Structures are given as C-alpha cells and as structure tokens.
Amino acid sequence: MEIKVVKKVLEANEVIASQNRRLFREKGIYVVNLMGSPGAGKTTLLERTLLHLKDKKRVGVIEGDIATSRDAERIAAHAASTVQINTGGACHLDGNMVRGGIGEFDLDQIDILIVENVGNLVCPAEFKIGENDKVMIISVPEGDDKPQKYPLMFQVSSVLLLNKIDLLPYLDFDMEHFRGDALRVNPRMEIMAISCKTGEGLDSWFRWIEERTSRSAS
Ligand code: MG
Ligand code: ZN
C-alpha cells in the first residue's frame, strides 16, 4: 500500500514539473537543479558561478532550505534575483514548491535559473521540478563509496562535480575507483573535478553551463 501512495505522489509531481518545464521553455530559461549533501559546497559553487556569469547572463536563484535564509542572504549579493523556499522540515524540493517560488520572479528578466535543492543525497533525485538538467556536487571528504550507496542521484544527473579536490592529498579518496563506479551507474554523466576554494577545474563547469544555456535559448 505504501508503495502505491509514493507512486501517486511522484506521478502528481511529474505533472506539475512538466507544467513548470513548459513555462521555462516559453520564457527561454535554462534551469539547473543543483543537488548534494549538506556541506558538499552547493552554495559556494553558486557564488563562484554567479560571479563568473555576472556580465554574461542574468541568473535567478531559488534557495531550498529546511529552515533559515542564510544561503539566500549569501547569494542575494550576486544574483539578479533570489527566492527562498523554506520547506518547513521537508527534505527535498518538489515541483509544487518550485512553482510557488517561480511566481516571485520576473521571468522575462532571467536567462538561467539555478535551484539549490535541500542538502540530501536521496529524495531530491526522485522529484523533478521542471529542470533541464540535474547537477550533483559531492565533495572528497564524503568518501569514494557514494556512487554505489546512492545510485539514483548519480543516475539522474547530467554532471557530477567532485568538489574539494584540494583535500585529496590528506584523505584516502581513490579517484579512479570513484570515477569507475560513477560511470558504471551512469555512463553518460560528465565528471568534473573541481575546487571551489582554489578555483581549479571550474572553467570546465562554466563552459558547460554557458553552452547548455545558449543551446536551450536557440
Ligand atoms: Mg547551501
Ligand atoms: Zn525528501
């Protein structure tokens, strides 16, 4: 019985997510659903990305958090517009919450919408929100065993950003093992090793998001 209920929730979500998707397409907005554990570096990546895109694209941000608006305050300094969604305890964003958030934007003033999902490696992967791409960020201190433990997150992501590679010399993180496992779960995924602290590897990510944005606008 419980399985049936979950299925219904997911189906209802798909409907709303595709309505969001249609609206974004009409407005020519490229949408990223950014997912990862608490502390993986989602907000820092966003700050870096916004700084890079500053004079090129108009970026709107939705910050999903269980409580507080701390991340939204960090981001508001850089983004064209920022909307905070407090889930009130829920551990992921869904299509309906994002639909509520969209109403706060002037969609004609945005080229890219980046949605920072709630910090969690599990259920954000199950709920579409109307995005073009899911992007996941994971950090070296979290360990190299995550593709096997949380396969769905890896399966649904177009890009895997491996953050905090500046810590590799200090931790037992086997890069080849990690890459192999990640690609076994999702052979189409692009893997980029980055450090939001030193900036290493971020160029590939910036190129990727710009390229995807211009492709979806044409
Ligand atoms: Mg954050
Ligand atoms: Zn959840």
JSON list of C-alpha atoms and ligand atoms in Angstrom, two decimals:
[
{"chain": "A", "resi": 1, "resn": "MET", "atom": "CA", "xyz": [0.00, 0.00, 0.00]},
{"chain": "A", "resi": 2, "resn": "GLU", "atom": "CA", "xyz": [2.67, 2.41, 0.95]},
{"chain": "A", "resi": 3, "resn": "ILE", "atom": "CA", "xyz": [4.40, 1.86, -2.36]},
{"chain": "A", "resi": 4, "resn": "LYS", "atom": "CA", "xyz": [1.21, 2.84, -4.20]},
{"chain": "A", "resi": 5, "resn": "VAL", "atom": "CA", "xyz": [0.93, 6.08, -2.25]},
{"chain": "A", "resi": 6, "resn": "VAL", "atom": "CA", "xyz": [4.51, 7.00, -3.05]},
{"chain": "A", "resi": 7, "resn": "LYS", "atom": "CA", "xyz": [3.88, 6.29, -6.72]},
{"chain": "A", "resi": 8, "resn": "LYS", "atom": "CA", "xyz": [0.85, 8.60, -6.76]},
{"chain": "A", "resi": 9, "resn": "VAL", "atom": "CA", "xyz": [2.83, 11.40, -5.14]},
{"chain": "A", "resi": 10, "resn": "LEU", "atom": "CA", "xyz": [5.56, 11.04, -7.75]},
{"chain": "A", "resi": 11, "resn": "GLU", "atom": "CA", "xyz": [3.04, 11.00, -10.62]},
{"chain": "A", "resi": 12, "resn": "ALA", "atom": "CA", "xyz": [1.31, 14.13, -9.33]},
{"chain": "A", "resi": 13, "resn": "ASN", "atom": "CA", "xyz": [4.70, 15.77, -9.08]},
{"chain": "A", "resi": 14, "resn": "GLU", "atom": "CA", "xyz": [5.57, 14.85, -12.68]},
{"chain": "A", "resi": 15, "resn": "VAL", "atom": "CA", "xyz": [2.51, 16.73, -13.91]},
{"chain": "A", "resi": 16, "resn": "ILE", "atom": "CA", "xyz": [3.42, 19.93, -12.08]},
{"chain": "A", "resi": 17, "resn": "ALA", "atom": "CA", "xyz": [7.08, 19.60, -13.04]},
{"chain": "A", "resi": 18, "resn": "SER", "atom": "CA", "xyz": [6.18, 19.38, -16.72]},
{"chain": "A", "resi": 19, "resn": "GLN", "atom": "CA", "xyz": [3.99, 22.47, -16.39]},
{"chain": "A", "resi": 20, "resn": "ASN", "atom": "CA", "xyz": [6.97, 24.28, -14.88]},
{"chain": "A", "resi": 21, "resn": "ARG", "atom": "CA", "xyz": [9.13, 22.92, -17.71]},
{"chain": "A", "resi": 22, "resn": "ARG", "atom": "CA", "xyz": [6.72, 24.30, -20.33]},
{"chain": "A", "resi": 23, "resn": "LEU", "atom": "CA", "xyz": [6.71, 27.74, -18.72]},
{"chain": "A", "resi": 24, "resn": "PHE", "atom": "CA", "xyz": [10.52, 27.83, -18.56]},
{"chain": "A", "resi": 25, "resn": "ARG", "atom": "CA", "xyz": [10.74, 26.81, -22.22]},
{"chain": "A", "resi": 26, "resn": "GLU", "atom": "CA", "xyz": [8.29, 29.53, -23.27]},
{"chain": "A", "resi": 27, "resn": "LYS", "atom": "CA", "xyz": [10.41, 32.07, -21.42]},
{"chain": "A", "resi": 28, "resn": "GLY", "atom": "CA", "xyz": [13.67, 30.68, -22.80]},
{"chain": "A", "resi": 29, "resn": "ILE", "atom": "CA", "xyz": [15.08, 29.98, -19.35]},
{"chain": "A", "resi": 30, "resn": "TYR", "atom": "CA", "xyz": [17.65, 27.27, -18.79]},
{"chain": "A", "resi": 31, "resn": "VAL", "atom": "CA", "xyz": [17.10, 25.55, -15.43]},
{"chain": "A", "resi": 32, "resn": "VAL", "atom": "CA", "xyz": [19.55, 23.61, -13.26]},
{"chain": "A", "resi": 33, "resn": "ASN", "atom": "CA", "xyz": [18.51, 21.52, -10.27]},
{"chain": "A", "resi": 34, "resn": "LEU", "atom": "CA", "xyz": [21.60, 21.51, -8.03]},
{"chain": "A", "resi": 35, "resn": "MET", "atom": "CA", "xyz": [21.74, 18.62, -5.58]},
{"chain": "A", "resi": 36, "resn": "GLY", "atom": "CA", "xyz": [24.20, 17.35, -2.98]},
{"chain": "A", "resi": 37, "resn": "SER", "atom": "CA", "xyz": [24.76, 16.61, 0.70]},
{"chain": "A", "resi": 38, "resn": "PRO", "atom": "CA", "xyz": [24.92, 19.31, 3.37]},
{"chain": "A", "resi": 39, "resn": "GLY", "atom": "CA", "xyz": [28.44, 20.71, 3.22]},
{"chain": "A", "resi": 40, "resn": "ALA", "atom": "CA", "xyz": [29.28, 19.47, -0.29]},
{"chain": "A", "resi": 41, "resn": "GLY", "atom": "CA", "xyz": [29.66, 23.07, -1.44]},
{"chain": "A", "resi": 42, "resn": "LYS", "atom": "CA", "xyz": [26.41, 23.86, -3.24]},
{"chain": "A", "resi": 43, "resn": "THR", "atom": "CA", "xyz": [26.18, 27.46, -2.08]},
{"chain": "A", "resi": 44, "resn": "THR", "atom": "CA", "xyz": [29.87, 28.14, -2.62]},
{"chain": "A", "resi": 45, "resn": "LEU", "atom": "CA", "xyz": [29.64, 26.72, -6.15]},
{"chain": "A", "resi": 46, "resn": "LEU", "atom": "CA", "xyz": [26.68, 29.00, -6.73]},
{"chain": "A", "resi": 47, "resn": "GLU", "atom": "CA", "xyz": [28.62, 32.05, -5.55]},
{"chain": "A", "resi": 48, "resn": "ARG", "atom": "CA", "xyz": [31.50, 31.16, -7.87]},
{"chain": "A", "resi": 49, "resn": "THR", "atom": "CA", "xyz": [29.15, 30.54, -10.78]},
{"chain": "A", "resi": 50, "resn": "LEU", "atom": "CA", "xyz": [27.21, 33.77, -10.28]},
{"chain": "A", "resi": 51, "resn": "LEU", "atom": "CA", "xyz": [30.43, 35.74, -10.12]},
{"chain": "A", "resi": 52, "resn": "HIS", "atom": "CA", "xyz": [31.57, 34.19, -13.39]},
{"chain": "A", "resi": 53, "resn": "LEU", "atom": "CA", "xyz": [28.26, 34.75, -15.19]},
{"chain": "A", "resi": 54, "resn": "LYS", "atom": "CA", "xyz": [27.77, 38.27, -13.83]},
{"chain": "A", "resi": 55, "resn": "ASP", "atom": "CA", "xyz": [28.20, 40.26, -17.04]},
{"chain": "A", "resi": 56, "resn": "LYS", "atom": "CA", "xyz": [27.11, 37.46, -19.39]},
{"chain": "A", "resi": 57, "resn": "LYS", "atom": "CA", "xyz": [23.81, 36.04, -18.21]},
{"chain": "A", "resi": 58, "resn": "ARG", "atom": "CA", "xyz": [21.00, 37.10, -15.91]},
{"chain": "A", "resi": 59, "resn": "VAL", "atom": "CA", "xyz": [20.74, 34.42, -13.26]},
{"chain": "A", "resi": 60, "resn": "GLY", "atom": "CA", "xyz": [17.86, 33.81, -10.88]},
{"chain": "A", "resi": 61, "resn": "VAL", "atom": "CA", "xyz": [18.30, 31.57, -7.87]},
{"chain": "A", "resi": 62, "resn": "ILE", "atom": "CA", "xyz": [15.89, 29.54, -5.78]},
{"chain": "A", "resi": 63, "resn": "GLU", "atom": "CA", "xyz": [17.33, 28.53, -2.43]},
{"chain": "A", "resi": 64, "resn": "GLY", "atom": "CA", "xyz": [15.71, 25.48, -0.91]},
{"chain": "A", "resi": 65, "resn": "ASP", "atom": "CA", "xyz": [16.33, 25.07, 2.79]},
{"chain": "A", "resi": 66, "resn": "ILE", "atom": "CA", "xyz": [14.59, 23.30, 5.61]},
{"chain": "A", "resi": 67, "resn": "ALA", "atom": "CA", "xyz": [14.84, 26.43, 7.74]},
{"chain": "A", "resi": 68, "resn": "THR", "atom": "CA", "xyz": [16.67, 29.79, 7.72]},
{"chain": "A", "resi": 69, "resn": "SER", "atom": "CA", "xyz": [17.53, 32.08, 4.83]},
{"chain": "A", "resi": 70, "resn": "ARG", "atom": "CA", "xyz": [21.29, 32.09, 5.41]},
{"chain": "A", "resi": 71, "resn": "ASP", "atom": "CA", "xyz": [22.17, 30.74, 1.96]},
{"chain": "A", "resi": 72, "resn": "ALA", "atom": "CA", "xyz": [19.74, 33.09, 0.26]},
{"chain": "A", "resi": 73, "resn": "GLU", "atom": "CA", "xyz": [21.40, 36.03, 2.01]},
{"chain": "A", "resi": 74, "resn": "ARG", "atom": "CA", "xyz": [24.82, 34.86, 0.79]},
{"chain": "A", "resi": 75, "resn": "ILE", "atom": "CA", "xyz": [23.51, 34.51, -2.77]},
{"chain": "A", "resi": 76, "resn": "ALA", "atom": "CA", "xyz": [21.42, 37.67, -2.96]},
{"chain": "A", "resi": 77, "resn": "ALA", "atom": "CA", "xyz": [24.58, 39.75, -3.24]},
{"chain": "A", "resi": 78, "resn": "HIS", "atom": "CA", "xyz": [25.38, 38.15, -6.63]},
{"chain": "A", "resi": 79, "resn": "ALA", "atom": "CA", "xyz": [22.16, 37.05, -8.31]},
{"chain": "A", "resi": 80, "resn": "ALA", "atom": "CA", "xyz": [19.71, 39.03, -10.43]},
{"chain": "A", "resi": 81, "resn": "SER", "atom": "CA", "xyz": [17.02, 37.79, -8.08]},
{"chain": "A", "resi": 82, "resn": "THR", "atom": "CA", "xyz": [16.84, 35.24, -5.31]},
{"chain": "A", "resi": 83, "resn": "VAL", "atom": "CA", "xyz": [13.87, 33.46, -3.83]},
{"chain": "A", "resi": 84, "resn": "GLN", "atom": "CA", "xyz": [13.98, 31.48, -0.62]},
{"chain": "A", "resi": 85, "resn": "ILE", "atom": "CA", "xyz": [11.81, 28.41, -0.20]},
{"chain": "A", "resi": 86, "resn": "ASN", "atom": "CA", "xyz": [11.69, 27.04, 3.34]},
{"chain": "A", "resi": 87, "resn": "THR", "atom": "CA", "xyz": [10.38, 23.52, 3.14]},
{"chain": "A", "resi": 88, "resn": "GLY", "atom": "CA", "xyz": [9.37, 23.54, 6.81]},
{"chain": "A", "resi": 89, "resn": "GLY", "atom": "CA", "xyz": [11.08, 20.24, 7.50]},
{"chain": "A", "resi": 90, "resn": "ALA", "atom": "CA", "xyz": [10.72, 18.51, 4.13]},
{"chain": "A", "resi": 91, "resn": "CYS", "atom": "CA", "xyz": [13.99, 17.05, 2.90]},
{"chain": "A", "resi": 92, "resn": "HIS", "atom": "CA", "xyz": [13.67, 17.94, -0.80]},
{"chain": "A", "resi": 93, "resn": "LEU", "atom": "CA", "xyz": [12.05, 20.43, -3.17]},
{"chain": "A", "resi": 94, "resn": "ASP", "atom": "CA", "xyz": [9.21, 19.28, -5.40]},
{"chain": "A", "resi": 95, "resn": "GLY", "atom": "CA", "xyz": [7.51, 20.71, -8.47]},
{"chain": "A", "resi": 96, "resn": "ASN", "atom": "CA", "xyz": [4.82, 22.43, -6.46]},
{"chain": "A", "resi": 97, "resn": "MET", "atom": "CA", "xyz": [7.23, 24.27, -4.15]},
{"chain": "A", "resi": 98, "resn": "VAL", "atom": "CA", "xyz": [9.21, 25.47, -7.14]},
{"chain": "A", "resi": 99, "resn": "ARG", "atom": "CA", "xyz": [6.01, 26.58, -8.86]},
{"chain": "A", "resi": 100, "resn": "GLY", "atom": "CA", "xyz": [5.30, 28.72, -5.80]},
{"chain": "A", "resi": 101, "resn": "GLY", "atom": "CA", "xyz": [8.81, 30.18, -5.97]},
{"chain": "A", "resi": 102, "resn": "ILE", "atom": "CA", "xyz": [8.60, 30.99, -9.71]},
{"chain": "A", "resi": 103, "resn": "GLY", "atom": "CA", "xyz": [5.75, 33.39, -9.01]},
{"chain": "A", "resi": 104, "resn": "GLU", "atom": "CA", "xyz": [8.19, 35.68, -7.21]},
{"chain": "A", "resi": 105, "resn": "PHE", "atom": "CA", "xyz": [10.39, 36.20, -10.30]},
{"chain": "A", "resi": 106, "resn": "ASP", "atom": "CA", "xyz": [10.06, 38.38, -13.35]},
{"chain": "A", "resi": 107, "resn": "LEU", "atom": "CA", "xyz": [10.73, 35.54, -15.76]},
{"chain": "A", "resi": 108, "resn": "ASP", "atom": "CA", "xyz": [11.39, 37.92, -18.64]},
{"chain": "A", "resi": 109, "resn": "GLN", "atom": "CA", "xyz": [14.46, 39.17, -16.77]},
{"chain": "A", "resi": 110, "resn": "ILE", "atom": "CA", "xyz": [16.17, 35.79, -16.35]},
{"chain": "A", "resi": 111, "resn": "ASP", "atom": "CA", "xyz": [18.28, 33.63, -18.69]},
{"chain": "A", "resi": 112, "resn": "ILE", "atom": "CA", "xyz": [19.25, 30.93, -16.19]},
{"chain": "A", "resi": 113, "resn": "LEU", "atom": "CA", "xyz": [17.51, 29.67, -13.08]},
{"chain": "A", "resi": 114, "resn": "ILE", "atom": "CA", "xyz": [19.61, 27.69, -10.62]},
{"chain": "A", "resi": 115, "resn": "VAL", "atom": "CA", "xyz": [17.74, 25.85, -7.91]},
{"chain": "A", "resi": 116, "resn": "GLU", "atom": "CA", "xyz": [19.78, 24.84, -4.87]},
{"chain": "A", "resi": 117, "resn": "ASN", "atom": "CA", "xyz": [17.97, 21.82, -3.53]},
{"chain": "A", "resi": 118, "resn": "VAL", "atom": "CA", "xyz": [17.85, 20.80, 0.13]},
{"chain": "A", "resi": 119, "resn": "GLY", "atom": "CA", "xyz": [21.10, 19.12, 1.25]},
{"chain": "A", "resi": 120, "resn": "ASN", "atom": "CA", "xyz": [20.37, 15.43, 0.80]},
{"chain": "A", "resi": 121, "resn": "LEU", "atom": "CA", "xyz": [21.68, 12.63, -1.47]},
{"chain": "A", "resi": 122, "resn": "VAL", "atom": "CA", "xyz": [18.45, 10.67, -1.54]},
{"chain": "A", "resi": 123, "resn": "CYS", "atom": "CA", "xyz": [14.99, 12.01, -2.43]},
{"chain": "A", "resi": 124, "resn": "PRO", "atom": "CA", "xyz": [15.86, 15.21, -4.38]},
{"chain": "A", "resi": 125, "resn": "ALA", "atom": "CA", "xyz": [16.80, 12.73, -7.13]},
{"chain": "A", "resi": 126, "resn": "GLU", "atom": "CA", "xyz": [13.22, 11.43, -7.26]},
{"chain": "A", "resi": 127, "resn": "PHE", "atom": "CA", "xyz": [11.39, 14.74, -7.66]},
{"chain": "A", "resi": 128, "resn": "LYS", "atom": "CA", "xyz": [11.51, 16.66, -10.91]},
{"chain": "A", "resi": 129, "resn": "ILE", "atom": "CA", "xyz": [10.98, 20.38, -10.57]},
{"chain": "A", "resi": 130, "resn": "GLY", "atom": "CA", "xyz": [10.91, 21.40, -14.24]},
{"chain": "A", "resi": 131, "resn": "GLU", "atom": "CA", "xyz": [14.67, 21.49, -14.74]},
{"chain": "A", "resi": 132, "resn": "ASN", "atom": "CA", "xyz": [16.66, 20.98, -17.94]},
{"chain": "A", "resi": 133, "resn": "ASP", "atom": "CA", "xyz": [19.46, 19.27, -16.06]},
{"chain": "A", "resi": 134, "resn": "LYS", "atom": "CA", "xyz": [20.13, 17.83, -12.67]},
{"chain": "A", "resi": 135, "resn": "VAL", "atom": "CA", "xyz": [23.65, 18.55, -11.48]},
{"chain": "A", "resi": 136, "resn": "MET", "atom": "CA", "xyz": [25.12, 16.91, -8.43]},
{"chain": "A", "resi": 137, "resn": "ILE", "atom": "CA", "xyz": [28.01, 18.06, -6.31]},
{"chain": "A", "resi": 138, "resn": "ILE", "atom": "CA", "xyz": [29.83, 15.76, -3.96]},
{"chain": "A", "resi": 139, "resn": "SER", "atom": "CA", "xyz": [33.00, 16.50, -2.02]},
{"chain": "A", "resi": 140, "resn": "VAL", "atom": "CA", "xyz": [36.13, 14.48, -1.39]},
{"chain": "A", "resi": 141, "resn": "PRO", "atom": "CA", "xyz": [35.61, 14.23, 2.42]},
{"chain": "A", "resi": 142, "resn": "GLU", "atom": "CA", "xyz": [32.30, 12.42, 1.82]},
{"chain": "A", "resi": 143, "resn": "GLY", "atom": "CA", "xyz": [34.21, 9.38, 0.54]},
{"chain": "A", "resi": 144, "resn": "ASP", "atom": "CA", "xyz": [34.61, 7.49, -2.72]},
{"chain": "A", "resi": 145, "resn": "ASP", "atom": "CA", "xyz": [31.87, 4.93, -1.99]},
{"chain": "A", "resi": 146, "resn": "LYS", "atom": "CA", "xyz": [28.87, 7.14, -2.73]},
{"chain": "A", "resi": 147, "resn": "PRO", "atom": "CA", "xyz": [28.02, 6.03, -6.30]},
{"chain": "A", "resi": 148, "resn": "GLN", "atom": "CA", "xyz": [27.27, 2.54, -5.03]},
{"chain": "A", "resi": 149, "resn": "LYS", "atom": "CA", "xyz": [25.41, 3.73, -1.93]},
{"chain": "A", "resi": 150, "resn": "TYR", "atom": "CA", "xyz": [23.23, 6.39, -3.60]},
{"chain": "A", "resi": 151, "resn": "PRO", "atom": "CA", "xyz": [22.95, 5.21, -7.22]},
{"chain": "A", "resi": 152, "resn": "LEU", "atom": "CA", "xyz": [19.76, 7.09, -8.15]},
{"chain": "A", "resi": 153, "resn": "MET", "atom": "CA", "xyz": [21.33, 10.51, -7.58]},
{"chain": "A", "resi": 154, "resn": "PHE", "atom": "CA", "xyz": [24.17, 9.54, -9.94]},
{"chain": "A", "resi": 155, "resn": "GLN", "atom": "CA", "xyz": [21.80, 8.02, -12.50]},
{"chain": "A", "resi": 156, "resn": "VAL", "atom": "CA", "xyz": [19.69, 11.14, -12.94]},
{"chain": "A", "resi": 157, "resn": "SER", "atom": "CA", "xyz": [22.50, 13.72, -13.01]},
{"chain": "A", "resi": 158, "resn": "SER", "atom": "CA", "xyz": [23.93, 15.11, -16.23]},
{"chain": "A", "resi": 159, "resn": "VAL", "atom": "CA", "xyz": [27.03, 16.39, -14.46]},
{"chain": "A", "resi": 160, "resn": "LEU", "atom": "CA", "xyz": [28.88, 15.22, -11.40]},
{"chain": "A", "resi": 161, "resn": "LEU", "atom": "CA", "xyz": [31.03, 17.86, -9.78]},
{"chain": "A", "resi": 162, "resn": "LEU", "atom": "CA", "xyz": [33.63, 16.40, -7.43]},
{"chain": "A", "resi": 163, "resn": "ASN", "atom": "CA", "xyz": [34.46, 19.29, -5.13]},
{"chain": "A", "resi": 164, "resn": "LYS", "atom": "CA", "xyz": [37.28, 19.95, -2.61]},
{"chain": "A", "resi": 165, "resn": "ILE", "atom": "CA", "xyz": [39.94, 18.18, -4.67]},
{"chain": "A", "resi": 166, "resn": "ASP", "atom": "CA", "xyz": [42.45, 20.39, -2.85]},
{"chain": "A", "resi": 167, "resn": "LEU", "atom": "CA", "xyz": [41.93, 17.95, 0.06]},
{"chain": "A", "resi": 168, "resn": "LEU", "atom": "CA", "xyz": [42.92, 14.86, -1.96]},
{"chain": "A", "resi": 169, "resn": "PRO", "atom": "CA", "xyz": [46.48, 14.70, -0.52]},
{"chain": "A", "resi": 170, "resn": "TYR", "atom": "CA", "xyz": [45.10, 14.44, 3.02]},
{"chain": "A", "resi": 171, "resn": "LEU", "atom": "CA", "xyz": [42.35, 11.85, 2.57]},
{"chain": "A", "resi": 172, "resn": "ASP", "atom": "CA", "xyz": [42.05, 8.26, 1.37]},
{"chain": "A", "resi": 173, "resn": "PHE", "atom": "CA", "xyz": [39.92, 9.04, -1.64]},
{"chain": "A", "resi": 174, "resn": "ASP", "atom": "CA", "xyz": [40.53, 6.74, -4.60]},
{"chain": "A", "resi": 175, "resn": "MET", "atom": "CA", "xyz": [39.77, 8.86, -7.66]},
{"chain": "A", "resi": 176, "resn": "GLU", "atom": "CA", "xyz": [39.93, 6.04, -10.21]},
{"chain": "A", "resi": 177, "resn": "HIS", "atom": "CA", "xyz": [37.71, 3.82, -8.10]},
{"chain": "A", "resi": 178, "resn": "PHE", "atom": "CA", "xyz": [35.20, 6.66, -7.68]},
{"chain": "A", "resi": 179, "resn": "ARG", "atom": "CA", "xyz": [35.17, 7.52, -11.38]},
{"chain": "A", "resi": 180, "resn": "GLY", "atom": "CA", "xyz": [34.76, 3.88, -12.36]},
{"chain": "A", "resi": 181, "resn": "ASP", "atom": "CA", "xyz": [31.80, 3.37, -10.01]},
{"chain": "A", "resi": 182, "resn": "ALA", "atom": "CA", "xyz": [30.14, 6.63, -11.04]},
{"chain": "A", "resi": 183, "resn": "LEU", "atom": "CA", "xyz": [30.41, 5.80, -14.74]},
{"chain": "A", "resi": 184, "resn": "ARG", "atom": "CA", "xyz": [29.13, 2.28, -14.19]},
{"chain": "A", "resi": 185, "resn": "VAL", "atom": "CA", "xyz": [26.00, 3.76, -12.62]},
{"chain": "A", "resi": 186, "resn": "ASN", "atom": "CA", "xyz": [25.65, 6.43, -15.34]},
{"chain": "A", "resi": 187, "resn": "PRO", "atom": "CA", "xyz": [27.92, 6.12, -18.40]},
{"chain": "A", "resi": 188, "resn": "ARG", "atom": "CA", "xyz": [26.62, 9.39, -19.90]},
{"chain": "A", "resi": 189, "resn": "MET", "atom": "CA", "xyz": [27.47, 11.55, -16.89]},
{"chain": "A", "resi": 190, "resn": "GLU", "atom": "CA", "xyz": [30.16, 14.18, -17.24]},
{"chain": "A", "resi": 191, "resn": "ILE", "atom": "CA", "xyz": [32.53, 14.19, -14.29]},
{"chain": "A", "resi": 192, "resn": "MET", "atom": "CA", "xyz": [34.40, 17.36, -13.40]},
{"chain": "A", "resi": 193, "resn": "ALA", "atom": "CA", "xyz": [36.94, 17.52, -10.58]},
{"chain": "A", "resi": 194, "resn": "ILE", "atom": "CA", "xyz": [36.86, 20.97, -9.02]},
{"chain": "A", "resi": 195, "resn": "SER", "atom": "CA", "xyz": [37.85, 23.02, -6.02]},
{"chain": "A", "resi": 196, "resn": "CYS", "atom": "CA", "xyz": [35.59, 25.93, -5.19]},
{"chain": "A", "resi": 197, "resn": "LYS", "atom": "CA", "xyz": [38.32, 27.07, -2.81]},
{"chain": "A", "resi": 198, "resn": "THR", "atom": "CA", "xyz": [41.23, 27.26, -5.29]},
{"chain": "A", "resi": 199, "resn": "GLY", "atom": "CA", "xyz": [39.12, 27.58, -8.45]},
{"chain": "A", "resi": 200, "resn": "GLU", "atom": "CA", "xyz": [40.75, 24.53, -10.04]},
{"chain": "A", "resi": 201, "resn": "GLY", "atom": "CA", "xyz": [38.56, 22.85, -12.67]},
{"chain": "A", "resi": 202, "resn": "LEU", "atom": "CA", "xyz": [35.80, 25.45, -12.52]},
{"chain": "A", "resi": 203, "resn": "ASP", "atom": "CA", "xyz": [36.43, 26.57, -16.11]},
{"chain": "A", "resi": 204, "resn": "SER", "atom": "CA", "xyz": [35.00, 23.31, -17.45]},
{"chain": "A", "resi": 205, "resn": "TRP", "atom": "CA", "xyz": [31.85, 23.80, -15.38]},
{"chain": "A", "resi": 206, "resn": "PHE", "atom": "CA", "xyz": [31.45, 27.42, -16.50]},
{"chain": "A", "resi": 207, "resn": "ARG", "atom": "CA", "xyz": [31.88, 26.38, -20.14]},
{"chain": "A", "resi": 208, "resn": "TRP", "atom": "CA", "xyz": [29.32, 23.60, -19.69]},
{"chain": "A", "resi": 209, "resn": "ILE", "atom": "CA", "xyz": [26.61, 25.79, -18.19]},
{"chain": "A", "resi": 210, "resn": "GLU", "atom": "CA", "xyz": [27.13, 28.56, -20.75]},
{"chain": "A", "resi": 211, "resn": "GLU", "atom": "CA", "xyz": [27.00, 26.07, -23.59]},
{"chain": "A", "resi": 212, "resn": "ARG", "atom": "CA", "xyz": [23.81, 24.46, -22.28]},
{"chain": "A", "resi": 213, "resn": "THR", "atom": "CA", "xyz": [22.20, 27.85, -21.76]},
{"chain": "A", "resi": 214, "resn": "SER", "atom": "CA", "xyz": [22.84, 29.03, -25.31]},
{"chain": "A", "resi": 215, "resn": "ARG", "atom": "CA", "xyz": [21.67, 25.70, -26.68]},
{"chain": "A", "resi": 216, "resn": "SER", "atom": "CA", "xyz": [18.35, 25.89, -24.82]},
{"chain": "A", "resi": 217, "resn": "ALA", "atom": "CA", "xyz": [17.80, 29.50, -25.90]},
{"chain": "A", "resi": 218, "resn": "SER", "atom": "CA", "xyz": [18.17, 28.71, -29.60]},
{"chain": "B", "resi": 1, "resn": "MG", "atom": "MG", "xyz": [23.69, 25.68, 0.83]},
{"chain": "B", "resi": 2, "resn": "ZN", "atom": "ZN", "xyz": [12.83, 14.26, 0.76]}
]
